[in-house]
Amino acid sequence: MDKTYIIANWKSNKTQKESQDWLSAYKELSFPDDKEVIVCPPFTLLATSAWFLNSNSLSLKLGAQNVSAFLAGSYTGEIYAEQVKEYAAYTIIGHSERRNLFHESNEEIEQKVTNAKAAGLEVIFCVQDQNTPIPQAVTIVAYEPVSAIGSGNPDTPENAVIVAKAIKEKNPQVRSILYGGSVTAENVNSFTSQKEISGVLVGKASLDPQSFQGIIQNA
Ligand code: PGA
C-alpha cells in the first residue's frame, strides 16, 4: 500500500528550546504504518532534533528544507547533501520560496536533486504547476500553487487532482504527489481522500504541535 506523507515545513522558524518543546508533544504518539510523518526543521535544529528523536524513540522522520547545489568545498554559508544525510532521510528541494526569493534556477535545482540522491536522501520536489520541469530521479512531488501558500486560500481538491494527473502523465517516474498550501486539520482529508494525492506538505499549521497532530489524525 502507498504511504500517506504528512510533512511539516517549519521554514525559518523555531529556536532550540521551541523545537524541543514541539518534539516533546510527540513523545507518547505512534502513527499507523501507512502514515510517514516527516519534520523539516532549519539546518541548525537537525542535529539536536535527530538526537531527541533517537533518545525518545519517536516515530517521526527528519528532513531538511534545502541542500547545496555544490559538494564539500569553499562555498561559504552552504550545507551539502552528505552533511544533511548524517541526520535526515529526506530533503525538500525547489520550494517556491527558494525559486522566487533566492532565484534558484531549474538547472541549480536539478543539481541539488543529483547531489541529494547521490548522498542517499529522498527528495520531496516542489512544483508550482504541471509545467515545472521535474528531474528524472524524482519520485515524490509536492504540488504547491503559490497563491495557496500561507494565504489561507487553498486550491480545491478537484483542481489538485487535475494537476496531479497532468504531472503523472508528463513524468511517469513520479510515484507520489502531495498537495501543499494552506493545509489545516479541517481541510486535509479533502485532499488525502483523493486517490491521486498521497499526502500533504504543511507550513504554518505545522508550527503548533497540536494543530499538526490534528492534521496527522485527519489525513
Ligand atoms: P502553508 O505553507 O501551509 O503555510 O501554506 C506550505 C508550504 O509552503 O510548504
PDB file of N, CA and C in Angstrom, residues 58-147:
ATOM      1  N   LEU A  58      11.050   8.238  19.046  1.00  0.00           N
ATOM      2  CA  LEU A  58       9.859   8.792  18.377  1.00  0.00           C
ATOM      3  C   LEU A  58       9.778   8.275  16.939  1.00  0.00           C
ATOM      4  N   SER A  59       8.541   8.133  16.442  1.00  0.00           N
ATOM      5  CA  SER A  59       8.414   7.581  15.082  1.00  0.00           C
ATOM      6  C   SER A  59       8.384   8.653  13.991  1.00  0.00           C
ATOM      7  N   LEU A  60       8.725   9.889  14.338  1.00  0.00           N
ATOM      8  CA  LEU A  60       8.854  10.937  13.329  1.00  0.00           C
ATOM      9  C   LEU A  60      10.129  10.748  12.519  1.00  0.00           C
ATOM     10  N   LYS A  61      10.096  11.142  11.231  1.00  0.00           N
ATOM     11  CA  LYS A  61      11.301  11.159  10.403  1.00  0.00           C
ATOM     12  C   LYS A  61      11.760  12.605  10.223  1.00  0.00           C
ATOM     13  N   LEU A  62      13.022  12.778   9.865  1.00  0.00           N
ATOM     14  CA  LEU A  62      13.546  14.140   9.689  1.00  0.00           C
ATOM     15  C   LEU A  62      13.866  14.435   8.226  1.00  0.00           C
ATOM     16  N   GLY A  63      13.636  15.685   7.852  1.00  0.00           N
ATOM     17  CA  GLY A  63      14.043  16.157   6.529  1.00  0.00           C
ATOM     18  C   GLY A  63      14.652  17.531   6.643  1.00  0.00           C
ATOM     19  N   ALA A  64      15.476  17.909   5.648  1.00  0.00           N
ATOM     20  CA  ALA A  64      15.974  19.280   5.555  1.00  0.00           C
ATOM     21  C   ALA A  64      15.047  20.045   4.605  1.00  0.00           C
ATOM     22  N   GLN A  65      15.259  21.358   4.537  1.00  0.00           N
ATOM     23  CA  GLN A  65      14.412  22.182   3.660  1.00  0.00           C
ATOM     24  C   GLN A  65      15.111  22.534   2.351  1.00  0.00           C
ATOM     25  N   ASN A  66      16.399  22.113   2.260  1.00  0.00           N
ATOM     26  CA  ASN A  66      17.203  22.531   1.118  1.00  0.00           C
ATOM     27  C   ASN A  66      18.545  21.808   1.225  1.00  0.00           C
ATOM     28  N   VAL A  67      19.279  21.684   0.128  1.00  0.00           N
ATOM     29  CA  VAL A  67      20.694  21.287   0.180  1.00  0.00           C
ATOM     30  C   VAL A  67      21.449  22.156  -0.822  1.00  0.00           C
ATOM     31  N   SER A  68      22.750  22.179  -0.676  1.00  0.00           N
ATOM     32  CA  SER A  68      23.582  22.962  -1.591  1.00  0.00           C
ATOM     33  C   SER A  68      23.590  22.333  -2.984  1.00  0.00           C
ATOM     34  N   ALA A  69      23.775  23.175  -4.007  1.00  0.00           N
ATOM     35  CA  ALA A  69      23.997  22.672  -5.366  1.00  0.00           C
ATOM     36  C   ALA A  69      25.446  22.219  -5.533  1.00  0.00           C
ATOM     37  N   PHE A  70      26.293  22.467  -4.510  1.00  0.00           N
ATOM     38  CA  PHE A  70      27.704  22.090  -4.550  1.00  0.00           C
ATOM     39  C   PHE A  70      27.970  20.920  -3.614  1.00  0.00           C
ATOM     40  N   LEU A  71      29.123  20.285  -3.799  1.00  0.00           N
ATOM     41  CA  LEU A  71      29.579  19.281  -2.837  1.00  0.00           C
ATOM     42  C   LEU A  71      30.446  20.002  -1.802  1.00  0.00           C
ATOM     43  N   ALA A  72      31.212  19.254  -0.997  1.00  0.00           N
ATOM     44  CA  ALA A  72      32.061  19.892   0.012  1.00  0.00           C
ATOM     45  C   ALA A  72      33.060  20.840  -0.656  1.00  0.00           C
ATOM     46  N   GLY A  73      33.365  21.934   0.007  1.00  0.00           N
ATOM     47  CA  GLY A  73      34.352  22.846  -0.564  1.00  0.00           C
ATOM     48  C   GLY A  73      34.174  24.271  -0.095  1.00  0.00           C
ATOM     49  N   SER A  74      34.749  25.187  -0.840  1.00  0.00           N
ATOM     50  CA  SER A  74      34.770  26.599  -0.436  1.00  0.00           C
ATOM     51  C   SER A  74      33.498  27.299  -0.897  1.00  0.00           C
ATOM     52  N   TYR A  75      32.415  27.055  -0.195  1.00  0.00           N
ATOM     53  CA  TYR A  75      31.103  27.630  -0.554  1.00  0.00           C
ATOM     54  C   TYR A  75      30.478  28.200   0.717  1.00  0.00           C
ATOM     55  N   THR A  76      30.928  29.359   1.095  1.00  0.00           N
ATOM     56  CA  THR A  76      30.548  29.971   2.367  1.00  0.00           C
ATOM     57  C   THR A  76      29.034  30.003   2.566  1.00  0.00           C
ATOM     58  N   GLY A  77      28.611  29.491   3.693  1.00  0.00           N
ATOM     59  CA  GLY A  77      27.196  29.544   4.041  1.00  0.00           C
ATOM     60  C   GLY A  77      26.371  28.382   3.529  1.00  0.00           C
ATOM     61  N   GLU A  78      26.993  27.470   2.767  1.00  0.00           N
ATOM     62  CA  GLU A  78      26.231  26.352   2.198  1.00  0.00           C
ATOM     63  C   GLU A  78      26.285  25.108   3.092  1.00  0.00           C
ATOM     64  N   ILE A  79      25.264  24.257   2.966  1.00  0.00           N
ATOM     65  CA  ILE A  79      25.217  22.962   3.658  1.00  0.00           C
ATOM     66  C   ILE A  79      25.057  21.907   2.566  1.00  0.00           C
ATOM     67  N   TYR A  80      25.986  20.945   2.463  1.00  0.00           N
ATOM     68  CA  TYR A  80      25.886  19.998   1.344  1.00  0.00           C
ATOM     69  C   TYR A  80      25.179  18.705   1.767  1.00  0.00           C
ATOM     70  N   ALA A  81      24.766  17.964   0.741  1.00  0.00           N
ATOM     71  CA  ALA A  81      23.824  16.862   0.965  1.00  0.00           C
ATOM     72  C   ALA A  81      24.329  15.824   1.974  1.00  0.00           C
ATOM     73  N   GLU A  82      25.630  15.487   1.913  1.00  0.00           N
ATOM     74  CA  GLU A  82      26.112  14.454   2.852  1.00  0.00           C
ATOM     75  C   GLU A  82      26.074  14.924   4.301  1.00  0.00           C
ATOM     76  N   GLN A  83      26.197  16.222   4.514  1.00  0.00           N
ATOM     77  CA  GLN A  83      26.064  16.753   5.880  1.00  0.00           C
ATOM     78  C   GLN A  83      24.640  16.568   6.383  1.00  0.00           C
ATOM     79  N   VAL A  84      23.683  16.766   5.487  1.00  0.00           N
ATOM     80  CA  VAL A  84      22.273  16.576   5.858  1.00  0.00           C
ATOM     81  C   VAL A  84      21.999  15.104   6.150  1.00  0.00           C
ATOM     82  N   LYS A  85      22.578  14.224   5.319  1.00  0.00           N
ATOM     83  CA  LYS A  85      22.307  12.782   5.450  1.00  0.00           C
ATOM     84  C   LYS A  85      22.759  12.221   6.805  1.00  0.00           C
ATOM     85  N   GLU A  86      23.670  12.909   7.472  1.00  0.00           N
ATOM     86  CA  GLU A  86      24.079  12.456   8.808  1.00  0.00           C
ATOM     87  C   GLU A  86      22.917  12.475   9.799  1.00  0.00           C
ATOM     88  N   TYR A  87      21.903  13.305   9.507  1.00  0.00           N
ATOM     89  CA  TYR A  87      20.798  13.475  10.457  1.00  0.00           C
ATOM     90  C   TYR A  87      19.429  13.169   9.881  1.00  0.00           C
ATOM     91  N   ALA A  88      19.274  13.315   8.567  1.00  0.00           N
ATOM     92  CA  ALA A  88      17.932  13.289   7.970  1.00  0.00           C
ATOM     93  C   ALA A  88      17.855  12.264   6.854  1.00  0.00           C
ATOM     94  N   ALA A  89      16.633  11.795   6.583  1.00  0.00           N
ATOM     95  CA  ALA A  89      16.412  10.840   5.495  1.00  0.00           C
ATOM     96  C   ALA A  89      15.885  11.542   4.245  1.00  0.00           C
ATOM     97  N   TYR A  90      15.319  12.731   4.442  1.00  0.00           N
ATOM     98  CA  TYR A  90      14.642  13.446   3.349  1.00  0.00           C
ATOM     99  C   TYR A  90      15.200  14.851   3.189  1.00  0.00           C
ATOM    100  N   THR A  91      14.966  15.441   2.026  1.00  0.00           N
ATOM    101  CA  THR A  91      15.123  16.892   1.888  1.00  0.00           C
ATOM    102  C   THR A  91      14.082  17.433   0.917  1.00  0.00           C
ATOM    103  N   ILE A  92      13.554  18.602   1.259  1.00  0.00           N
ATOM    104  CA  ILE A  92      12.733  19.360   0.313  1.00  0.00           C
ATOM    105  C   ILE A  92      13.696  20.007  -0.681  1.00  0.00           C
ATOM    106  N   ILE A  93      13.324  20.050  -1.951  1.00  0.00           N
ATOM    107  CA  ILE A  93      14.113  20.801  -2.947  1.00  0.00           C
ATOM    108  C   ILE A  93      13.141  21.553  -3.858  1.00  0.00           C
ATOM    109  N   GLY A  94      13.516  22.801  -4.195  1.00  0.00           N
ATOM    110  CA  GLY A  94      12.763  23.568  -5.182  1.00  0.00           C
ATOM    111  C   GLY A  94      11.503  24.228  -4.658  1.00  0.00           C
ATOM    112  N   HIS A  95      11.438  24.464  -3.339  1.00  0.00           N
ATOM    113  CA  HIS A  95      10.270  25.177  -2.796  1.00  0.00           C
ATOM    114  C   HIS A  95      10.135  26.529  -3.505  1.00  0.00           C
ATOM    115  N   SER A  96       8.909  26.984  -3.707  1.00  0.00           N
ATOM    116  CA  SER A  96       8.702  28.235  -4.465  1.00  0.00           C
ATOM    117  C   SER A  96       9.345  29.429  -3.769  1.00  0.00           C
ATOM    118  N   GLU A  97       9.471  29.368  -2.436  1.00  0.00           N
ATOM    119  CA  GLU A  97      10.153  30.479  -1.751  1.00  0.00           C
ATOM    120  C   GLU A  97      11.628  30.522  -2.147  1.00  0.00           C
ATOM    121  N   ARG A  98      12.234  29.365  -2.380  1.00  0.00           N
ATOM    122  CA  ARG A  98      13.636  29.335  -2.833  1.00  0.00           C
ATOM    123  C   ARG A  98      13.732  29.767  -4.292  1.00  0.00           C
ATOM    124  N   ARG A  99      12.768  29.326  -5.092  1.00  0.00           N
ATOM    125  CA  ARG A  99      12.800  29.720  -6.506  1.00  0.00           C
ATOM    126  C   ARG A  99      12.591  31.230  -6.634  1.00  0.00           C
ATOM    127  N   ASN A 100      11.637  31.779  -5.873  1.00  0.00           N
ATOM    128  CA  ASN A 100      11.250  33.187  -6.078  1.00  0.00           C
ATOM    129  C   ASN A 100      12.101  34.164  -5.272  1.00  0.00           C
ATOM    130  N   LEU A 101      12.355  33.871  -3.989  1.00  0.00           N
ATOM    131  CA  LEU A 101      13.101  34.827  -3.154  1.00  0.00           C
ATOM    132  C   LEU A 101      14.605  34.687  -3.345  1.00  0.00           C
ATOM    133  N   PHE A 102      15.067  33.465  -3.666  1.00  0.00           N
ATOM    134  CA  PHE A 102      16.511  33.234  -3.773  1.00  0.00           C
ATOM    135  C   PHE A 102      16.923  32.900  -5.203  1.00  0.00           C
ATOM    136  N   HIS A 103      15.989  33.077  -6.121  1.00  0.00           N
ATOM    137  CA  HIS A 103      16.262  32.984  -7.565  1.00  0.00           C
ATOM    138  C   HIS A 103      16.914  31.669  -7.980  1.00  0.00           C
ATOM    139  N   GLU A 104      16.484  30.568  -7.392  1.00  0.00           N
ATOM    140  CA  GLU A 104      17.041  29.271  -7.806  1.00  0.00           C
ATOM    141  C   GLU A 104      16.507  28.915  -9.193  1.00  0.00           C
ATOM    142  N   SER A 105      17.432  28.554 -10.078  1.00  0.00           N
ATOM    143  CA  SER A 105      17.044  28.189 -11.443  1.00  0.00           C
ATOM    144  C   SER A 105      16.734  26.688 -11.519  1.00  0.00           C
ATOM    145  N   ASN A 106      16.081  26.291 -12.591  1.00  0.00           N
ATOM    146  CA  ASN A 106      15.815  24.859 -12.791  1.00  0.00           C
ATOM    147  C   ASN A 106      17.112  24.048 -12.841  1.00  0.00           C
ATOM    148  N   GLU A 107      18.171  24.634 -13.422  1.00  0.00           N
ATOM    149  CA  GLU A 107      19.460  23.928 -13.527  1.00  0.00           C
ATOM    150  C   GLU A 107      20.060  23.702 -12.133  1.00  0.00           C
ATOM    151  N   GLU A 108      20.014  24.762 -11.327  1.00  0.00           N
ATOM    152  CA  GLU A 108      20.557  24.671  -9.967  1.00  0.00           C
ATOM    153  C   GLU A 108      19.764  23.633  -9.164  1.00  0.00           C
ATOM    154  N   ILE A 109      18.463  23.668  -9.334  1.00  0.00           N
ATOM    155  CA  ILE A 109      17.587  22.754  -8.597  1.00  0.00           C
ATOM    156  C   ILE A 109      17.866  21.310  -9.018  1.00  0.00           C
ATOM    157  N   GLU A 110      18.095  21.110 -10.313  1.00  0.00           N
ATOM    158  CA  GLU A 110      18.409  19.759 -10.805  1.00  0.00           C
ATOM    159  C   GLU A 110      19.726  19.254 -10.202  1.00  0.00           C
ATOM    160  N   GLN A 111      20.708  20.166 -10.066  1.00  0.00           N
ATOM    161  CA  GLN A 111      21.989  19.786  -9.457  1.00  0.00           C
ATOM    162  C   GLN A 111      21.792  19.412  -7.983  1.00  0.00           C
ATOM    163  N   LYS A 112      20.911  20.119  -7.312  1.00  0.00           N
ATOM    164  CA  LYS A 112      20.613  19.800  -5.907  1.00  0.00           C
ATOM    165  C   LYS A 112      20.006  18.404  -5.804  1.00  0.00           C
ATOM    166  N   VAL A 113      19.111  18.080  -6.729  1.00  0.00           N
ATOM    167  CA  VAL A 113      18.494  16.750  -6.720  1.00  0.00           C
ATOM    168  C   VAL A 113      19.576  15.678  -6.928  1.00  0.00           C
ATOM    169  N   THR A 114      20.464  15.915  -7.880  1.00  0.00           N
ATOM    170  CA  THR A 114      21.549  14.957  -8.155  1.00  0.00           C
ATOM    171  C   THR A 114      22.382  14.732  -6.902  1.00  0.00           C
ATOM    172  N   ASN A 115      22.743  15.825  -6.225  1.00  0.00           N
ATOM    173  CA  ASN A 115      23.584  15.711  -5.026  1.00  0.00           C
ATOM    174  C   ASN A 115      22.844  15.015  -3.881  1.00  0.00           C
ATOM    175  N   ALA A 116      21.567  15.354  -3.733  1.00  0.00           N
ATOM    176  CA  ALA A 116      20.776  14.756  -2.647  1.00  0.00           C
ATOM    177  C   ALA A 116      20.652  13.247  -2.864  1.00  0.00           C
ATOM    178  N   LYS A 117      20.332  12.850  -4.083  1.00  0.00           N
ATOM    179  CA  LYS A 117      20.165  11.425  -4.394  1.00  0.00           C
ATOM    180  C   LYS A 117      21.486  10.679  -4.217  1.00  0.00           C
ATOM    181  N   ALA A 118      22.592  11.305  -4.648  1.00  0.00           N
ATOM    182  CA  ALA A 118      23.906  10.661  -4.515  1.00  0.00           C
ATOM    183  C   ALA A 118      24.252  10.440  -3.045  1.00  0.00           C
ATOM    184  N   ALA A 119      23.759  11.316  -2.180  1.00  0.00           N
ATOM    185  CA  ALA A 119      24.027  11.176  -0.736  1.00  0.00           C
ATOM    186  C   ALA A 119      23.049  10.213  -0.070  1.00  0.00           C
ATOM    187  N   GLY A 120      22.055   9.738  -0.826  1.00  0.00           N
ATOM    188  CA  GLY A 120      21.095   8.782  -0.258  1.00  0.00           C
ATOM    189  C   GLY A 120      19.883   9.440   0.382  1.00  0.00           C
ATOM    190  N   LEU A 121      19.660  10.716   0.063  1.00  0.00           N
ATOM    191  CA  LEU A 121      18.472  11.399   0.596  1.00  0.00           C
ATOM    192  C   LEU A 121      17.278  11.171  -0.327  1.00  0.00           C
ATOM    193  N   GLU A 122      16.098  11.043   0.262  1.00  0.00           N
ATOM    194  CA  GLU A 122      14.856  11.005  -0.521  1.00  0.00           C
ATOM    195  C   GLU A 122      14.424  12.446  -0.736  1.00  0.00           C
ATOM    196  N   VAL A 123      14.076  12.778  -1.980  1.00  0.00           N
ATOM    197  CA  VAL A 123      13.780  14.172  -2.329  1.00  0.00           C
ATOM    198  C   VAL A 123      12.271  14.421  -2.378  1.00  0.00           C
ATOM    199  N   ILE A 124      11.844  15.495  -1.709  1.00  0.00           N
ATOM    200  CA  ILE A 124      10.468  15.987  -1.825  1.00  0.00           C
ATOM    201  C   ILE A 124      10.565  17.206  -2.729  1.00  0.00           C
ATOM    202  N   PHE A 125      10.161  17.033  -3.980  1.00  0.00           N
ATOM    203  CA  PHE A 125      10.408  18.037  -5.010  1.00  0.00           C
ATOM    204  C   PHE A 125       9.175  18.911  -5.201  1.00  0.00           C
ATOM    205  N   CYS A 126       9.326  20.239  -4.984  1.00  0.00           N
ATOM    206  CA  CYS A 126       8.158  21.126  -5.054  1.00  0.00           C
ATOM    207  C   CYS A 126       7.986  21.721  -6.449  1.00  0.00           C
ATOM    208  N   VAL A 127       6.750  21.733  -6.899  1.00  0.00           N
ATOM    209  CA  VAL A 127       6.412  22.389  -8.171  1.00  0.00           C
ATOM    210  C   VAL A 127       5.205  23.298  -7.942  1.00  0.00           C
ATOM    211  N   GLN A 128       5.123  24.331  -8.788  1.00  0.00           N
ATOM    212  CA  GLN A 128       4.006  25.284  -8.646  1.00  0.00           C
ATOM    213  C   GLN A 128       2.835  24.923  -9.547  1.00  0.00           C
ATOM    214  N   ASP A 129       3.127  24.158 -10.596  1.00  0.00           N
ATOM    215  CA  ASP A 129       2.072  23.701 -11.506  1.00  0.00           C
ATOM    216  C   ASP A 129       2.623  22.519 -12.304  1.00  0.00           C
ATOM    217  N   GLN A 130       1.837  22.060 -13.275  1.00  0.00           N
ATOM    218  CA  GLN A 130       2.260  20.862 -14.022  1.00  0.00           C
ATOM    219  C   GLN A 130       3.360  21.144 -15.030  1.00  0.00           C
ATOM    220  N   ASN A 131       3.696  22.448 -15.233  1.00  0.00           N
ATOM    221  CA  ASN A 131       4.705  22.791 -16.239  1.00  0.00           C
ATOM    222  C   ASN A 131       6.125  22.879 -15.691  1.00  0.00           C
ATOM    223  N   THR A 132       6.277  22.833 -14.363  1.00  0.00           N
ATOM    224  CA  THR A 132       7.622  22.895 -13.778  1.00  0.00           C
ATOM    225  C   THR A 132       8.391  21.635 -14.183  1.00  0.00           C
ATOM    226  N   PRO A 133       9.613  21.782 -14.738  1.00  0.00           N
ATOM    227  CA  PRO A 133      10.386  20.579 -15.098  1.00  0.00           C
ATOM    228  C   PRO A 133      10.762  19.750 -13.868  1.00  0.00           C
ATOM    229  N   ILE A 134      10.599  18.438 -13.979  1.00  0.00           N
ATOM    230  CA  ILE A 134      10.886  17.529 -12.860  1.00  0.00           C
ATOM    231  C   ILE A 134      12.020  16.597 -13.267  1.00  0.00           C
ATOM    232  N   PRO A 135      13.138  16.614 -12.537  1.00  0.00           N
ATOM    233  CA  PRO A 135      14.257  15.729 -12.891  1.00  0.00           C
ATOM    234  C   PRO A 135      13.852  14.251 -12.866  1.00  0.00           C
ATOM    235  N   GLN A 136      14.522  13.471 -13.685  1.00  0.00           N
ATOM    236  CA  GLN A 136      14.212  12.053 -13.843  1.00  0.00           C
ATOM    237  C   GLN A 136      14.300  11.287 -12.526  1.00  0.00           C
ATOM    238  N   ALA A 137      15.213  11.712 -11.635  1.00  0.00           N
ATOM    239  CA  ALA A 137      15.439  10.956 -10.390  1.00  0.00           C
ATOM    240  C   ALA A 137      14.350  11.185  -9.342  1.00  0.00           C
ATOM    241  N   VAL A 138      13.456  12.128  -9.599  1.00  0.00           N
ATOM    242  CA  VAL A 138      12.459  12.498  -8.587  1.00  0.00           C
ATOM    243  C   VAL A 138      11.263  11.550  -8.605  1.00  0.00           C
ATOM    244  N   THR A 139      10.880  11.046  -7.426  1.00  0.00           N
ATOM    245  CA  THR A 139       9.695  10.179  -7.351  1.00  0.00           C
ATOM    246  C   THR A 139       8.594  10.765  -6.451  1.00  0.00           C
ATOM    247  N   ILE A 140       8.956  11.744  -5.592  1.00  0.00           N
ATOM    248  CA  ILE A 140       7.950  12.368  -4.724  1.00  0.00           C
ATOM    249  C   ILE A 140       7.863  13.852  -5.079  1.00  0.00           C
ATOM    250  N   VAL A 141       6.668  14.294  -5.452  1.00  0.00           N
ATOM    251  CA  VAL A 141       6.470  15.679  -5.876  1.00  0.00           C
ATOM    252  C   VAL A 141       5.406  16.320  -4.986  1.00  0.00           C
ATOM    253  N   ALA A 142       5.670  17.564  -4.568  1.00  0.00           N
ATOM    254  CA  ALA A 142       4.644  18.322  -3.840  1.00  0.00           C
ATOM    255  C   ALA A 142       4.142  19.434  -4.744  1.00  0.00           C
ATOM    256  N   TYR A 143       2.869  19.380  -5.081  1.00  0.00           N
ATOM    257  CA  TYR A 143       2.235  20.441  -5.874  1.00  0.00           C
ATOM    258  C   TYR A 143       1.790  21.545  -4.915  1.00  0.00           C
ATOM    259  N   GLU A 144       2.403  22.731  -5.073  1.00  0.00           N
ATOM    260  CA  GLU A 144       2.098  23.859  -4.186  1.00  0.00           C
ATOM    261  C   GLU A 144       1.874  25.129  -4.996  1.00  0.00           C
ATOM    262  N   PRO A 145       0.621  25.441  -5.333  1.00  0.00           N
ATOM    263  CA  PRO A 145       0.387  26.686  -6.066  1.00  0.00           C
ATOM    264  C   PRO A 145       0.736  27.889  -5.193  1.00  0.00           C
ATOM    265  N   VAL A 146       1.469  28.854  -5.752  1.00  0.00           N
ATOM    266  CA  VAL A 146       1.972  29.983  -4.956  1.00  0.00           C
ATOM    267  C   VAL A 146       0.833  30.732  -4.265  1.00  0.00           C
ATOM    268  N   SER A 147      -0.292  30.879  -4.955  1.00  0.00           N
ATOM    269  CA  SER A 147      -1.404  31.647  -4.375  1.00  0.00           C
ATOM    270  C   SER A 147      -1.976  30.974  -3.128  1.00  0.00           C
TER     271      SER A 147
END
